[in-house]
């Protein structure tokens, strides 16, 4: 029987415990012999990432017991944390352990405990490792080393290093061989050519982010495993001037083809395109003092030209893979515009054939096993699962992390992708999730409350996939609008560069334009709008509350609130100069930093808000929240602050997620006048 009840007052079987239990997704899929391996979240086990293997008979097991946590902290966002191969003793795996950031090696079939390969360091953030490549013929693993040289977060260097597999470097830093120099601030792990004679990697430097300008470096590998004749083959760092300067060329990924050519994804055309280049042609001369400008890599050939789609994305995690070559010469590619799909590209003819399946989003992680391609995908009605494409038959099937409807899917949202018109007639892409519950309907004439979700990044993207946190709200009669505001990825370089110098302006305007459009068309209640976001989305939420009276309340999670402090040693090295492009050079526009910061606009906030923060967050540290709360104190604005010990940037523990979700619902219930008794009342103080 369908019950008539006000929007926001509906009952739902989707509780916060269900949201927490299914938070996170599998990641970093790979192949070890004839087995498939990946990492998987464990919210109930302190939020650790487990390493899981799937045997050929389909059985699965966790490789390492708690508290082992397979996760790297390089660039703080991490990346590929493990690599494996098969030896006469069975699988051998090397991984980064989150607690101490040491590299460990283990042979799980022997039952032996993991052994450390790298030493500890008491300087700053110590030694960290990511994107490992096993070289058993040399008795080494090659990977990125991030080494802190002082206590400040920006006192750090990064190189490609070789670590002995025999454990001799576990107590001796001198046993680690450095393969590249630290001329460039950032590096990715090496990709080794099929004949083992060359290495290639990606580099970039402050103040650029990797989606603004990168270089591809290549080197010959000597018989002793050293790099020589290092040169730049592809890429362009541009002028890196946010106040109108030309941006460079972003190369998001590189891989070697079987014929010795180098495949890479570049946005030189305005879209991340897949290209091929002969490593013996073009590039800067070895030892040249200047990096190449526009024109480096002119010998490259686009493999799928004239498609205004993305074949890559922003390199937030070291080791992301949007494409991989297969042994028959074709290339598995993740591509699309807004949404993504998995396809097989013939690099000779340019023919692209997409796989079948219900998925609308493929994560940037691929593995190849013979004629099979393995990836991680999700859709509007399914969470992320590990799928296998057999390129011989064209059949796609789920082999692990299969989505299971723990609740009746009738309560899942029914989203729609839409394009709205913003200021100056610009397009704004968004996913709209109206309230939906088969057991309830609203009284005639009532409009629902809506919450605008601003994603993080801000160079990021909100995919339209099943998210039980969204379902938690929509099944209770609260609509969600996920806005891919200007600056988001998935729509070409021009769209993502709208935020250049305009952070806190374009993102705020785009979110507001979507909210107003929903009210103007009669989809949402103008008096019951809210905004929420985490990280950069937390910034947008806070900035929105200071810039407009459109929203009745807001939820701000682990945000940036003080631009000046964040740009002057109050965040990690990777993003320490990100604001140079998002806002402008601090030395040139200091007033802009102050004027846009919610900290210095706290007197404009009248709407109630909830502030959520992890106390171990080094990306957006809690000190920013503390200063913001001090600025709000005594102004009579109802608010609550929940800080969680043991949580960093983004919440991973089940109890934290439950508390945060229920507190957010309580905020909306109190602000919108909803009658709810199924969550603890959030105490709001003025």
XYZ file of C-alpha atoms in Angstrom:
686
model
C 0.000 0.000 0.000
C 1.284 3.441 -0.920
C 1.218 5.932 1.950
C 0.833 9.659 1.435
C 3.432 11.505 3.489
C 5.376 14.767 3.134
C 8.637 14.737 1.224
C 11.507 14.109 3.621
C 9.266 12.227 6.036
C 9.210 8.893 4.237
C 10.393 5.688 5.896
C 13.102 3.681 4.163
C 14.822 0.313 4.604
C 18.120 1.921 3.580
C 19.717 2.875 6.880
C 23.091 4.420 7.656
C 24.578 1.039 8.546
C 23.824 -0.213 5.044
C 25.437 2.917 3.593
C 28.587 2.388 5.684
C 28.839 -1.325 4.939
C 28.874 -0.651 1.195
C 31.036 2.466 1.175
C 34.077 2.415 -1.085
C 34.844 0.258 -4.072
C 37.395 -2.257 -5.340
C 40.504 -0.756 -6.902
C 43.856 -1.520 -8.520
C 42.916 -4.717 -10.313
C 45.811 -6.802 -11.618
C 46.823 -10.262 -12.740
C 49.230 -12.630 -10.978
C 49.727 -15.699 -13.143
C 46.252 -17.062 -13.786
C 44.727 -15.242 -10.820
C 43.011 -11.862 -10.569
C 43.998 -9.626 -7.622
C 42.683 -6.271 -6.376
C 42.277 -4.128 -3.256
C 38.953 -3.854 -1.481
C 37.590 -1.579 1.275
C 36.867 -2.926 4.752
C 34.825 -0.244 6.591
C 34.142 -2.603 9.489
C 37.885 -3.281 9.923
C 38.968 0.258 10.647
C 38.639 1.285 7.012
C 41.662 -0.718 5.834
C 42.197 -1.811 2.229
C 42.449 -5.574 1.917
C 44.350 -7.325 -0.871
C 42.100 -9.984 -2.402
C 42.849 -12.779 -4.861
C 40.520 -14.775 -7.104
C 41.744 -18.230 -7.989
C 40.978 -19.860 -11.360
C 38.173 -21.905 -9.783
C 36.423 -18.692 -8.741
C 37.178 -18.883 -5.025
C 38.290 -15.669 -3.336
C 40.350 -14.964 -0.258
C 41.998 -12.065 1.485
C 45.756 -12.329 1.000
C 46.664 -10.534 4.222
C 44.836 -10.475 7.562
C 44.040 -7.317 9.500
C 45.623 -4.952 10.288
C 47.605 -5.063 7.004
C 46.398 -2.146 4.925
C 47.492 -2.114 1.266
C 47.520 1.589 0.523
C 50.180 4.133 -0.405
C 50.409 7.735 0.786
C 52.561 9.075 -2.040
C 51.082 12.476 -3.005
C 48.726 11.679 -0.071
C 46.180 10.362 -2.585
C 48.309 7.290 -3.217
C 48.091 5.098 -6.258
C 48.977 1.583 -7.389
C 50.104 0.035 -4.066
C 51.028 -3.513 -5.086
C 52.596 -5.678 -7.772
C 52.760 -9.440 -8.101
C 54.342 -12.204 -10.123
C 54.565 -15.992 -10.076
C 57.648 -17.844 -8.856
C 58.421 -21.489 -8.267
C 57.035 -20.974 -4.762
C 53.768 -19.529 -6.011
C 52.678 -15.891 -6.075
C 55.115 -13.247 -4.870
C 53.647 -9.859 -4.063
C 55.197 -6.541 -3.068
C 52.948 -3.944 -1.419
C 52.922 -0.660 0.453
C 51.551 -0.879 3.983
C 49.587 2.188 5.061
C 50.596 2.274 8.734
C 54.347 2.655 8.206
C 54.510 3.189 4.414
C 57.226 0.574 4.050
C 57.354 -1.786 1.107
C 56.821 -5.425 2.079
C 57.189 -8.678 0.197
C 55.314 -11.890 0.832
C 54.696 -15.301 -0.720
C 51.231 -16.018 0.663
C 51.158 -19.690 -0.320
C 54.105 -20.333 1.997
C 52.209 -18.927 4.962
C 55.090 -16.662 5.904
C 54.462 -13.180 7.287
C 55.340 -10.235 5.042
C 58.956 -9.060 5.268
C 59.933 -5.377 5.025
C 61.992 -4.320 2.019
C 62.516 -0.651 2.840
C 63.719 1.224 5.917
C 61.931 3.665 8.154
C 62.875 7.327 8.288
C 62.246 9.765 11.101
C 62.360 12.817 8.850
C 59.011 14.415 8.081
C 56.653 11.980 6.408
C 59.416 9.419 6.013
C 59.873 7.218 2.947
C 56.879 6.286 0.801
C 56.508 4.054 -2.260
C 54.004 3.654 -5.071
C 53.490 2.190 -8.572
C 55.828 -0.810 -8.189
C 57.160 -2.789 -11.160
C 58.718 -6.141 -10.338
C 62.070 -6.927 -11.974
C 62.740 -10.458 -10.631
C 65.502 -11.005 -13.202
C 67.383 -8.202 -11.425
C 66.201 -9.187 -7.959
C 64.536 -5.774 -7.580
C 61.283 -3.881 -7.604
C 61.281 -0.482 -9.347
C 58.869 2.181 -8.135
C 58.389 5.803 -7.149
C 60.157 6.859 -3.973
C 58.779 9.893 -2.127
C 61.350 10.974 0.440
C 60.878 13.749 2.964
C 63.992 15.827 3.541
C 62.597 17.991 6.354
C 59.606 18.399 8.631
C 57.609 20.705 6.357
C 55.168 19.009 3.961
C 56.876 20.635 0.973
C 60.363 19.423 1.934
C 60.217 16.363 -0.249
C 61.825 14.811 -3.306
C 60.644 12.079 -5.683
C 62.634 9.717 -7.858
C 62.304 6.337 -9.512
C 64.168 3.878 -7.330
C 65.173 0.213 -7.334
C 64.621 -1.753 -4.125
C 66.308 -5.140 -3.572
C 63.886 -8.030 -3.112
C 66.253 -9.774 -0.698
C 65.438 -7.341 2.110
C 68.949 -5.893 2.288
C 67.561 -2.338 2.183
C 65.140 -2.900 5.059
C 67.598 -1.266 7.467
C 69.893 0.455 4.982
C 68.692 3.364 2.831
C 71.983 3.219 0.895
C 70.950 -0.108 -0.603
C 68.154 1.626 -2.525
C 69.361 2.553 -6.014
C 68.062 5.781 -7.513
C 67.386 5.366 -11.218
C 66.205 8.861 -12.084
C 67.364 12.205 -10.766
C 65.126 14.568 -8.810
C 65.250 17.300 -11.435
C 61.467 17.111 -11.687
C 59.246 17.452 -8.645
C 56.825 14.671 -9.569
C 57.307 11.323 -11.300
C 55.252 8.254 -12.059
C 56.475 4.686 -11.976
C 58.506 3.387 -14.916
C 57.011 1.530 -17.844
C 59.479 -0.990 -19.255
C 59.578 -1.754 -22.996
C 58.878 -5.331 -24.131
C 62.557 -5.951 -24.865
C 63.546 -4.590 -21.442
C 65.889 -2.031 -22.946
C 63.943 1.179 -22.354
C 61.998 2.864 -19.616
C 59.450 5.664 -19.863
C 57.759 7.722 -17.178
C 55.781 10.940 -16.698
C 57.045 14.027 -14.868
C 55.763 17.492 -14.012
C 56.668 20.403 -11.758
C 55.139 23.072 -9.553
C 52.991 25.034 -10.039
C 51.419 22.696 -12.590
C 49.059 19.883 -11.777
C 49.367 16.805 -14.014
C 46.189 17.717 -15.912
C 47.780 21.052 -16.865
C 51.165 20.055 -18.225
C 53.478 17.052 -18.127
C 56.523 15.585 -19.852
C 57.212 12.009 -20.916
C 60.809 10.988 -20.278
C 62.491 7.987 -21.882
C 65.825 6.326 -21.133
C 67.908 3.379 -22.209
C 68.362 0.680 -19.564
C 71.931 -0.575 -19.321
C 72.909 -4.156 -18.635
C 73.453 -3.150 -14.996
C 69.921 -1.784 -14.715
C 70.835 1.912 -14.857
C 69.126 4.687 -16.825
C 71.148 6.512 -19.480
C 70.477 8.839 -22.415
C 67.479 10.293 -20.611
C 65.454 12.662 -22.763
C 61.995 14.141 -23.142
C 59.923 12.548 -25.878
C 56.428 14.005 -25.501
C 54.688 16.733 -23.540
C 54.756 20.434 -22.789
C 54.822 22.314 -19.500
C 53.557 25.530 -21.112
C 53.993 28.784 -19.276
C 51.933 27.680 -16.282
C 50.646 31.223 -15.800
C 47.050 31.132 -14.508
C 46.372 34.767 -15.267
C 45.978 34.043 -18.965
C 49.199 32.122 -19.624
C 49.146 29.174 -21.970
C 48.691 25.796 -20.354
C 50.801 22.865 -21.405
C 50.056 19.387 -22.673
C 48.743 16.830 -20.210
C 49.843 13.252 -20.786
C 47.830 11.099 -18.413
C 49.228 7.638 -19.153
C 51.927 5.838 -21.153
C 52.387 2.194 -22.122
C 54.665 0.328 -24.506
C 53.204 -1.513 -27.481
C 54.561 -4.902 -28.548
C 56.318 -3.360 -31.554
C 58.366 -1.026 -29.348
C 56.353 2.112 -30.007
C 55.048 4.163 -27.116
C 51.329 4.648 -26.627
C 50.178 7.662 -24.659
C 47.077 9.692 -23.851
C 47.470 13.434 -24.478
C 45.038 16.355 -24.388
C 46.919 18.400 -26.967
C 43.811 18.474 -29.198
C 41.570 19.647 -26.340
C 40.533 16.089 -25.500
C 42.584 13.295 -23.956
C 43.311 11.220 -27.064
C 45.191 7.957 -27.509
C 48.330 8.369 -29.637
C 51.399 6.443 -30.755
C 54.973 7.643 -31.229
C 58.280 6.107 -32.290
C 60.627 6.565 -29.300
C 63.554 7.037 -31.683
C 61.985 10.117 -33.269
C 61.465 13.610 -31.869
C 62.101 14.695 -28.326
C 64.889 16.741 -26.771
C 68.512 15.763 -27.100
C 69.993 13.874 -24.151
C 71.371 16.309 -21.639
C 69.733 19.338 -23.263
C 69.404 22.201 -20.851
C 65.925 23.234 -21.950
C 62.763 21.180 -22.067
C 60.933 21.096 -25.388
C 58.098 23.499 -25.926
C 55.061 23.066 -28.167
C 55.991 20.727 -30.956
C 57.651 18.026 -28.873
C 56.163 14.754 -29.945
C 55.181 16.058 -33.380
C 55.780 12.573 -34.759
C 52.817 11.250 -32.773
C 49.839 9.743 -34.575
C 46.321 9.804 -33.123
C 44.866 6.304 -33.103
C 41.225 7.281 -32.897
C 41.016 10.821 -34.294
C 38.002 13.069 -34.715
C 36.178 11.791 -31.624
C 35.476 14.534 -29.121
C 35.689 12.172 -26.177
C 38.058 11.572 -23.314
C 40.374 8.554 -23.463
C 42.011 9.559 -20.198
C 41.467 11.665 -17.114
C 43.122 13.577 -14.271
C 46.095 11.800 -12.710
C 45.043 11.993 -9.067
C 46.494 8.550 -8.290
C 49.886 7.393 -9.540
C 49.451 4.354 -11.759
C 45.950 4.927 -13.093
C 45.248 3.122 -16.356
C 42.699 4.176 -18.966
C 44.139 1.902 -21.653
C 46.270 -1.221 -22.063
C 47.590 -2.951 -25.189
C 46.665 -6.581 -25.821
C 48.977 -9.216 -27.203
C 47.180 -9.232 -30.599
C 48.007 -5.548 -31.160
C 44.613 -4.092 -30.265
C 44.193 -1.746 -27.320
C 41.636 -1.859 -24.521
C 40.426 1.703 -23.886
C 38.153 3.433 -21.416
C 36.529 6.348 -23.194
C 33.484 8.571 -23.317
C 32.013 11.986 -22.789
C 30.461 12.440 -19.373
C 30.013 8.701 -18.926
C 32.594 6.069 -19.904
C 32.644 2.637 -21.475
C 35.218 -0.060 -22.224
C 36.113 -0.593 -25.861
C 38.646 -2.392 -28.023
C 40.526 -0.219 -30.488
C 42.272 -1.413 -33.639
C 45.190 1.042 -33.845
C 45.681 0.334 -37.539
C 42.154 1.045 -38.793
C 40.954 3.256 -35.937
C 37.907 1.002 -35.506
C 36.541 1.046 -31.978
C 34.132 -1.616 -30.723
C 32.542 -1.140 -27.314
C 31.778 -3.912 -24.867
C 28.227 -4.730 -23.884
C 26.912 -4.324 -20.374
C 24.830 -2.157 -18.040
C 27.746 -0.034 -16.845
C 28.048 3.716 -17.359
C 31.331 4.281 -15.547
C 34.637 2.407 -15.730
C 37.257 3.211 -13.105
C 40.759 4.030 -14.465
C 42.195 0.624 -13.653
C 42.676 -2.115 -16.229
C 44.513 -5.418 -16.449
C 45.066 -7.761 -19.363
C 45.383 -11.538 -19.264
C 45.858 -12.981 -22.735
C 42.753 -12.073 -24.704
C 40.855 -11.027 -21.579
C 40.500 -7.484 -20.253
C 39.686 -6.877 -16.592
C 38.243 -3.663 -15.206
C 36.035 -2.164 -12.525
C 32.683 -0.726 -13.558
C 29.386 0.502 -12.153
C 26.026 1.758 -13.386
C 22.916 3.565 -12.129
C 21.544 0.316 -10.725
C 24.751 -1.469 -9.712
C 27.741 -0.660 -7.538
C 31.346 -1.113 -8.686
C 32.123 -4.695 -9.673
C 35.014 -6.431 -11.400
C 34.152 -7.284 -14.983
C 35.952 -9.380 -17.575
C 35.766 -8.850 -21.331
C 36.715 -11.819 -23.511
C 37.874 -10.132 -26.685
C 37.626 -13.392 -28.653
C 33.917 -13.893 -28.003
C 32.915 -10.321 -27.156
C 31.303 -11.585 -23.968
C 31.459 -9.458 -20.827
C 30.742 -10.931 -17.403
C 31.153 -10.052 -13.745
C 33.774 -12.217 -12.048
C 34.182 -10.612 -8.601
C 32.680 -8.034 -6.241
C 29.386 -8.793 -7.931
C 26.723 -6.274 -7.091
C 24.155 -7.810 -4.776
C 20.918 -6.097 -3.902
C 21.104 -6.190 -0.121
C 17.891 -4.208 -0.205
C 14.961 -4.170 -2.584
C 16.179 -2.277 -5.677
C 12.736 -0.713 -5.892
C 14.085 1.814 -3.369
C 17.049 2.812 -5.516
C 16.908 6.260 -7.142
C 15.931 6.826 -10.759
C 18.536 9.338 -11.952
C 18.629 11.423 -15.114
C 21.597 13.154 -16.710
C 20.771 16.693 -17.732
C 22.445 19.765 -19.140
C 21.467 23.136 -17.703
C 22.199 26.658 -18.874
C 24.379 28.778 -16.645
C 25.674 32.352 -16.702
C 26.733 33.564 -20.152
C 24.767 30.685 -21.647
C 27.368 28.073 -20.689
C 26.397 24.409 -20.361
C 26.371 22.818 -16.905
C 26.196 19.038 -16.637
C 24.435 17.405 -13.706
C 22.794 14.182 -12.532
C 19.374 14.637 -11.003
C 18.078 12.119 -8.454
C 14.413 12.887 -7.646
C 12.863 11.475 -4.470
C 11.793 7.890 -5.001
C 10.158 5.335 -2.726
C 7.581 2.754 -3.872
C 5.854 2.888 -0.481
C 5.231 6.619 -0.433
C 3.878 9.514 -2.391
C 3.810 13.177 -1.456
C 0.638 15.214 -0.978
C -0.637 16.830 -4.162
C 1.041 20.129 -4.890
C 4.012 19.660 -2.555
C 7.518 20.156 -3.943
C 10.444 18.181 -2.515
C 13.539 19.483 -0.761
C 16.714 19.120 -2.801
C 20.384 18.954 -1.844
C 23.029 20.095 -4.328
C 26.106 17.865 -4.167
C 29.432 19.453 -5.172
C 32.113 16.870 -5.922
C 35.716 17.121 -4.766
C 38.779 17.797 -6.814
C 37.732 20.286 -8.011
C 39.271 18.695 -11.110
C 37.053 15.674 -10.703
C 33.805 14.176 -11.903
C 30.623 12.839 -10.339
C 29.606 9.675 -12.232
C 25.995 8.530 -12.452
C 26.297 5.242 -10.574
C 24.453 3.563 -7.737
C 25.401 5.162 -4.436
C 23.561 4.012 -1.319
C 24.287 7.352 0.336
C 22.259 9.047 -2.373
C 19.581 6.347 -2.042
C 19.515 6.977 1.713
C 18.207 10.479 1.065
C 16.101 9.972 -2.072
C 14.234 7.056 -0.470
C 13.282 9.414 2.367
C 11.874 11.996 -0.008
C 14.898 14.307 -0.410
C 16.158 14.923 -3.935
C 19.828 15.115 -4.913
C 21.423 17.165 -7.695
C 25.025 16.148 -8.411
C 26.592 18.991 -10.352
C 29.597 18.563 -12.633
C 30.320 22.273 -12.473
C 32.785 24.058 -14.747
C 36.202 22.629 -13.951
C 34.970 19.032 -13.988
C 36.570 16.389 -16.155
C 34.880 14.268 -18.790
C 33.869 17.101 -21.116
C 37.158 18.220 -22.657
C 39.892 20.632 -21.651
C 37.929 23.801 -22.360
C 35.210 22.755 -19.905
C 37.636 21.865 -17.124
C 39.642 25.078 -17.594
C 36.579 27.224 -16.897
C 37.715 27.161 -13.298
C 41.101 28.669 -14.109
C 41.384 31.670 -11.808
C 37.666 31.321 -11.032
C 37.488 28.846 -8.155
C 34.846 30.041 -5.744
C 33.074 31.818 -8.609
C 32.261 29.417 -11.467
C 31.660 26.404 -9.225
C 29.412 28.432 -6.925
C 27.514 29.943 -9.878
C 27.024 26.601 -11.610
C 25.671 24.883 -8.501
C 23.308 27.786 -7.903
C 22.174 27.795 -11.547
C 21.175 24.133 -11.342
C 19.358 24.675 -8.048
C 17.445 27.667 -9.417
C 16.550 25.822 -12.609
C 15.070 22.966 -10.582
C 12.936 25.387 -8.602
C 11.896 27.377 -11.667
C 10.649 24.257 -13.441
C 8.765 23.032 -10.381
C 11.049 20.110 -9.549
C 12.367 21.417 -6.205
C 11.069 23.534 -3.335
C 12.750 26.953 -3.425
C 12.483 27.267 0.364
C 14.089 23.887 1.015
C 17.391 23.809 -0.839
C 20.679 22.693 0.709
C 24.242 22.264 -0.486
C 26.890 19.788 0.563
C 30.357 18.698 -0.457
C 33.660 17.282 0.744
C 37.224 18.508 0.216
C 37.052 20.908 -2.752
C 33.318 20.283 -2.684
C 33.382 21.388 0.952
C 34.986 24.609 -0.217
C 32.235 25.096 -2.795
C 29.550 24.382 -0.194
C 31.044 26.847 2.294
C 31.684 29.480 -0.368
C 28.102 29.091 -1.572
C 26.718 29.738 1.900
C 28.704 32.974 2.054
C 27.822 34.087 -1.490
C 24.063 33.548 -1.686
C 20.949 33.114 0.414
C 19.710 30.419 -1.959
C 20.371 27.536 0.430
C 18.537 26.925 3.669
C 21.476 24.959 5.112
C 24.663 23.139 4.170
C 26.913 20.204 5.022
C 30.636 20.940 4.759
C 33.056 18.022 4.978
C 36.882 18.199 5.371
C 36.961 21.523 3.507
C 39.352 24.236 2.456
C 38.213 27.395 4.237
C 41.276 29.668 4.266
C 42.989 30.004 0.885
C 45.959 32.010 2.082
C 46.932 29.538 4.784
C 46.284 26.557 2.499
C 48.638 28.081 -0.076
C 51.373 28.741 2.475
C 52.408 25.384 3.908
C 49.064 24.282 5.343
C 48.559 21.378 2.969
C 50.598 18.641 1.342
C 53.148 19.153 -1.407
C 51.127 17.793 -4.331
C 48.468 20.528 -4.111
C 50.568 23.187 -2.389
C 50.592 25.355 -5.533
C 47.294 24.198 -7.025
C 45.733 27.570 -6.195
C 48.145 29.274 -8.603
C 45.843 28.122 -11.401
C 42.547 27.888 -9.497
C 42.738 31.360 -7.954
C 45.860 33.115 -9.259
C 49.413 33.748 -8.052
C 49.238 34.649 -4.369
C 51.893 37.351 -4.739
C 49.850 39.050 -7.468
C 46.286 38.685 -6.166
C 46.488 38.381 -2.346
C 43.166 40.170 -1.912
C 41.453 37.541 -4.053
C 42.649 34.845 -1.668
C 41.199 36.690 1.280
C 38.004 37.892 -0.348
C 36.947 34.447 -1.562
C 37.797 32.516 1.594
C 34.782 31.476 3.696
C 36.921 32.168 6.768
C 36.904 35.880 5.958
C 33.241 35.873 4.926
C 31.919 34.105 7.996
C 29.774 37.119 8.867
C 27.722 36.438 5.725
C 26.653 32.947 6.786
C 23.130 32.923 8.174
C 22.084 29.396 7.170
C 22.595 26.491 9.594
C 25.499 24.224 8.716
C 27.141 20.972 9.713
C 30.935 20.766 9.637
C 32.564 17.306 9.440
C 36.308 16.781 9.784
C 38.883 14.011 10.189
C 41.460 14.859 12.825
C 44.252 13.083 10.925
C 43.634 15.000 7.689
C 46.859 16.475 6.291
C 45.293 17.643 3.023
C 42.621 19.856 4.570
C 43.791 20.017 8.196
C 41.363 20.521 11.098
C 43.013 23.839 11.994
C 41.079 25.382 9.117
C 37.794 24.265 10.663
C 38.872 25.535 14.052
C 39.608 29.028 12.716
C 36.350 29.056 10.813
C 34.352 28.073 13.901
C 36.070 30.832 15.886
C 35.020 33.326 13.208
C 31.408 32.084 13.335
C 31.214 31.999 17.126
C 28.818 34.476 18.684
C 27.062 35.343 15.411
C 23.943 33.307 16.172
C 24.258 30.960 13.189
C 23.086 27.457 14.178
C 25.825 24.936 13.476
C 27.422 21.682 14.603
C 30.986 20.410 14.362
C 31.805 16.699 14.381
C 35.496 15.770 14.381
C 36.591 12.150 14.051
C 39.813 10.755 15.483
C 41.604 8.285 13.236
C 40.041 9.652 10.054
C 41.952 11.454 7.354
C 40.809 13.060 4.123
C 37.566 11.208 3.461
C 35.894 8.871 5.912
C 36.601 5.136 5.817
C 35.424 3.715 9.126
C 31.906 2.330 9.433
C 31.040 4.120 12.698
C 32.237 7.450 11.290
C 30.171 7.078 8.145
C 27.054 6.172 10.146
C 27.444 9.185 12.428
C 28.092 11.568 9.528
C 25.147 10.386 7.416
C 22.701 10.482 10.312
C 23.917 13.917 11.407
C 23.394 15.250 7.895
C 19.832 13.911 7.789
C 19.149 15.458 11.195
C 20.362 18.841 9.908
C 17.930 18.681 6.988
C 15.117 17.453 9.206
C 15.510 20.362 11.590
C 16.009 22.976 8.879
C 13.251 21.786 6.550
C 10.782 21.006 9.338
C 10.685 17.273 8.652
C 9.190 14.886 11.159
C 11.811 12.188 11.710
C 12.591 10.064 14.751
C 14.887 7.471 13.140
C 18.162 9.373 13.651
C 19.785 10.990 16.690
C 19.038 14.680 16.957
C 22.021 16.774 15.930
C 22.633 19.520 18.479
C 22.923 22.855 16.697
C 24.532 25.698 18.554
C 24.250 29.360 17.686
